[in-house]
Amino acid sequence: MNFIFLGPPGAGKGSLAVKVAEDYTIPHISTGDIFRAAIKAKTPLGVKVKGIIDAGGLVSDDITCALVKERLEQDDCKKGFILDGFPRTIPQAEALEKFCPDVTVVNFVIKDEIVIKRLSTRRVCRKCGANFNILTVPPKKEGICDICGGELYQRDDDKPASITHRMDVYREQTEPLIGFYRERNKLTDVDGAIVTAQLLEIFKKKFSEK
């Protein structure tokens, strides 16, 4: 079971990926995780990435794809994996097709206003990084983390203007992937507005025979 999760920020990809990874015993992989692991392990590609990042540059598609290929060749991916945040562009998708064509793409469909509501009500602990939502998962005490007692704050990325910008960037750069994978009959739409527990059950029913 090789999955790619596509969708705008706040669509619920990360929350569902964590649950699916646990239930299916497959890794949930993001490009950020791959970069950090390669840098920590000091692999040849990791050393390259560190140099690029330290210099304030952007990691090229070629290096990103090579790192993803290297990661998918590890033993824990033999049963499958979930890619979250890769591919981001058509060139990355075309490269992935060459070394891993057997993928199912799950596209999270969600209205802009729901994303804005979800993200703008999110609060993060400055101390431990725990996430809360003042509407759906509020802390026991306003502004205070239940876990460590740290201060909760709203990230700049979670303010309405920033959310709108992030969604515009997603549509411009990543949304073309929906057409790319739909043409290849590899894409399945799911309703990102549904809460994670219900979405997990729908996910299991959709893919139980695959």
Short mmCIF file of C-alpha atoms in Angstrom, two decimals:
data_model
loop_
_atom_site.label_atom_id
_atom_site.label_comp_id
_atom_site.label_asym_id
_atom_site.label_seq_id
_atom_site.Cartn_x
_atom_site.Cartn_y
_atom_site.Cartn_z
CA MET A 1 0.00 0.00 0.00
CA ASN A 2 1.85 3.02 -1.31
CA PHE A 3 -0.06 6.25 -0.70
CA ILE A 4 0.39 9.90 -1.60
CA PHE A 5 -1.75 12.36 0.35
CA LEU A 6 -2.64 15.54 -1.55
CA GLY A 7 -4.56 18.54 -0.27
CA PRO A 8 -4.25 22.13 0.90
CA PRO A 9 -2.93 23.07 4.35
CA GLY A 10 -5.51 22.31 7.02
CA ALA A 11 -7.23 19.59 4.97
CA GLY A 12 -6.46 16.92 7.58
CA LYS A 13 -3.72 15.06 5.71
CA GLY A 14 -1.32 14.92 8.64
CA SER A 15 -3.89 13.78 11.21
CA LEU A 16 -5.19 10.97 8.99
CA ALA A 17 -1.67 9.96 7.95
CA VAL A 18 -0.69 9.40 11.59
CA LYS A 19 -3.71 7.11 12.14
CA VAL A 20 -3.28 5.19 8.89
CA ALA A 21 0.44 4.72 9.54
CA GLU A 22 -0.34 3.24 12.97
CA ASP A 23 -3.12 0.94 11.74
CA TYR A 24 -1.29 -0.34 8.66
CA THR A 25 2.20 -0.32 10.23
CA ILE A 26 3.68 1.74 7.42
CA PRO A 27 5.80 4.90 7.70
CA HIS A 28 4.36 8.40 7.30
CA ILE A 29 7.01 10.29 5.36
CA SER A 30 7.36 14.01 4.73
CA THR A 31 10.16 15.69 2.82
CA GLY A 32 11.06 17.63 5.96
CA ASP A 33 11.55 14.35 7.83
CA ILE A 34 13.67 13.00 4.97
CA PHE A 35 15.88 16.09 4.90
CA ARG A 36 16.40 16.04 8.67
CA ALA A 37 17.17 12.30 8.75
CA ALA A 38 19.67 12.52 5.88
CA ILE A 39 21.40 15.53 7.46
CA LYS A 40 21.58 13.77 10.84
CA ALA A 41 22.93 10.57 9.25
CA LYS A 42 25.47 12.63 7.26
CA THR A 43 24.77 10.70 4.07
CA PRO A 44 26.34 12.15 0.91
CA LEU A 45 22.97 13.60 -0.08
CA GLY A 46 22.39 14.80 3.47
CA VAL A 47 25.66 16.72 3.42
CA LYS A 48 24.60 18.35 0.14
CA VAL A 49 21.22 19.33 1.55
CA LYS A 50 22.76 20.79 4.71
CA GLY A 51 25.09 22.92 2.62
CA ILE A 52 22.22 24.22 0.50
CA ILE A 53 19.98 24.98 3.49
CA ASP A 54 22.81 26.61 5.46
CA ALA A 55 23.48 28.85 2.48
CA GLY A 56 19.81 29.85 2.36
CA GLY A 57 19.14 28.05 -0.93
CA LEU A 58 16.31 25.82 -2.11
CA VAL A 59 16.86 22.08 -2.48
CA SER A 60 16.51 21.17 -6.17
CA ASP A 61 13.99 18.65 -7.53
CA ASP A 62 16.84 16.31 -8.51
CA ILE A 63 18.23 16.14 -4.97
CA THR A 64 14.78 15.96 -3.37
CA CYS A 65 13.76 13.08 -5.63
CA ALA A 66 17.04 11.27 -4.99
CA LEU A 67 16.46 11.58 -1.22
CA VAL A 68 12.90 10.28 -1.55
CA LYS A 69 14.11 7.32 -3.63
CA GLU A 70 16.77 6.57 -1.03
CA ARG A 71 14.15 6.72 1.75
CA LEU A 72 11.65 4.46 -0.03
CA GLU A 73 14.34 1.81 -0.47
CA GLN A 74 14.62 1.35 3.30
CA ASP A 75 13.24 -1.81 4.92
CA ASP A 76 10.34 -0.14 6.75
CA CYS A 77 8.80 0.82 3.38
CA LYS A 78 8.52 -2.76 2.10
CA LYS A 79 4.88 -3.03 3.20
CA GLY A 80 4.07 0.45 1.94
CA PHE A 81 4.27 4.10 2.93
CA ILE A 82 2.44 7.42 3.03
CA LEU A 83 4.07 10.36 1.28
CA ASP A 84 2.88 13.69 2.68
CA GLY A 85 4.21 16.83 1.00
CA PHE A 86 5.81 15.00 -1.92
CA PRO A 87 5.50 15.31 -4.83
CA ARG A 88 4.78 19.04 -4.87
CA THR A 89 5.26 19.64 -8.59
CA ILE A 90 4.69 17.86 -11.89
CA PRO A 91 8.46 17.30 -12.43
CA GLN A 92 8.66 15.62 -9.01
CA ALA A 93 5.63 13.46 -9.86
CA GLU A 94 7.18 12.45 -13.17
CA ALA A 95 10.42 11.50 -11.40
CA LEU A 96 8.50 9.45 -8.80
CA GLU A 97 6.70 7.59 -11.61
CA LYS A 98 10.07 6.32 -12.83
CA PHE A 99 11.20 4.70 -9.56
CA CYS A 100 7.85 4.08 -7.83
CA PRO A 101 4.90 3.95 -10.25
CA ASP A 102 2.68 1.84 -7.96
CA VAL A 103 0.96 4.53 -5.87
CA THR A 104 -2.58 5.42 -4.81
CA VAL A 105 -3.19 9.14 -4.49
CA VAL A 106 -5.66 10.33 -1.85
CA ASN A 107 -6.92 13.83 -2.62
CA PHE A 108 -8.43 15.76 0.30
CA VAL A 109 -11.26 17.96 -0.96
CA ILE A 110 -12.25 20.81 1.36
CA LYS A 111 -13.75 24.30 1.11
CA ASP A 112 -11.56 27.34 1.76
CA GLU A 113 -13.75 28.64 4.57
CA ILE A 114 -13.41 25.37 6.50
CA VAL A 115 -9.61 25.45 6.17
CA ILE A 116 -9.47 29.07 7.34
CA LYS A 117 -11.69 28.26 10.34
CA ARG A 118 -9.63 25.20 11.28
CA LEU A 119 -6.23 26.84 11.04
CA SER A 120 -7.12 30.26 12.45
CA THR A 121 -8.44 28.62 15.63
CA ARG A 122 -5.33 26.46 16.13
CA ARG A 123 -3.03 27.22 19.04
CA VAL A 124 0.45 25.80 19.66
CA CYS A 125 2.41 25.45 22.90
CA ARG A 126 5.60 27.52 22.92
CA LYS A 127 7.24 25.02 25.26
CA CYS A 128 6.40 21.50 24.03
CA GLY A 129 4.81 22.16 20.63
CA ALA A 130 1.47 20.48 21.45
CA ASN A 131 -1.47 21.49 19.25
CA PHE A 132 -4.90 22.63 20.44
CA ASN A 133 -7.94 24.16 18.78
CA ILE A 134 -10.04 26.69 20.64
CA LEU A 135 -13.20 25.30 19.00
CA THR A 136 -12.68 21.56 18.69
CA VAL A 137 -9.85 20.65 21.10
CA PRO A 138 -9.65 23.53 23.58
CA PRO A 139 -7.18 23.52 26.49
CA LYS A 140 -8.63 23.04 29.98
CA LYS A 141 -7.39 26.51 30.88
CA GLU A 142 -7.46 29.24 28.25
CA GLY A 143 -4.01 30.03 26.85
CA ILE A 144 -2.29 27.29 28.88
CA CYS A 145 -1.02 23.92 27.59
CA ASP A 146 -2.66 20.89 29.27
CA ILE A 147 0.54 18.89 28.90
CA CYS A 148 3.33 21.10 30.19
CA GLY A 149 1.70 24.34 31.32
CA GLY A 150 3.39 26.36 28.60
CA GLU A 151 1.91 29.39 26.86
CA LEU A 152 -0.31 28.76 23.85
CA TYR A 153 0.03 31.08 20.87
CA GLN A 154 -1.17 31.50 17.29
CA ARG A 155 1.50 30.95 14.66
CA ASP A 156 1.85 33.64 12.00
CA ASP A 157 1.12 30.94 9.39
CA ASP A 158 -2.26 30.36 11.04
CA LYS A 159 -3.51 33.93 10.68
CA PRO A 160 -6.21 34.37 7.99
CA ALA A 161 -4.08 36.42 5.58
CA SER A 162 -1.25 33.88 5.74
CA ILE A 163 -3.65 30.96 5.31
CA THR A 164 -5.11 32.53 2.17
CA HIS A 165 -1.60 33.05 0.77
CA ARG A 166 -0.61 29.44 1.55
CA MET A 167 -3.70 28.16 -0.24
CA ASP A 168 -2.95 30.33 -3.27
CA VAL A 169 0.58 28.88 -3.38
CA TYR A 170 -0.84 25.35 -3.07
CA ARG A 171 -3.20 25.87 -5.99
CA GLU A 172 -0.53 27.38 -8.19
CA GLN A 173 2.21 24.83 -7.50
CA THR A 174 0.57 21.60 -6.33
CA GLU A 175 -3.04 21.44 -7.49
CA PRO A 176 -1.98 20.51 -11.08
CA LEU A 177 -0.95 17.17 -9.57
CA ILE A 178 -4.64 16.33 -9.15
CA GLY A 179 -5.08 16.34 -12.92
CA PHE A 180 -1.80 14.50 -13.43
CA TYR A 181 -2.86 11.58 -11.24
CA ARG A 182 -6.52 11.62 -12.26
CA GLU A 183 -5.47 11.10 -15.89
CA ARG A 184 -3.55 8.04 -14.74
CA ASN A 185 -6.51 6.65 -12.74
CA LYS A 186 -4.49 6.77 -9.53
CA LEU A 187 -6.51 9.40 -7.66
CA THR A 188 -9.31 9.00 -5.11
CA ASP A 189 -11.12 11.99 -3.60
CA VAL A 190 -12.02 12.07 0.12
CA ASP A 191 -13.97 14.68 2.06
CA GLY A 192 -11.45 16.62 4.16
CA ALA A 193 -14.25 18.30 6.11
CA ILE A 194 -15.01 15.08 8.00
CA VAL A 195 -13.37 14.61 11.39
CA THR A 196 -10.39 12.27 11.51
CA ALA A 197 -12.10 9.31 13.23
CA GLN A 198 -14.88 9.16 10.63
CA LEU A 199 -12.44 9.76 7.78
CA LEU A 200 -10.30 6.86 8.97
CA GLU A 201 -13.28 4.48 8.75
CA ILE A 202 -14.11 5.73 5.24
CA PHE A 203 -10.45 5.33 4.27
CA LYS A 204 -10.39 1.71 5.49
CA LYS A 205 -13.53 0.84 3.53
CA LYS A 206 -12.22 2.45 0.34
CA PHE A 207 -8.88 0.70 0.43
CA SER A 208 -9.60 -2.58 2.28
CA GLU A 209 -9.46 -4.56 -0.96
CA LYS A 210 -6.30 -2.93 -2.30
#
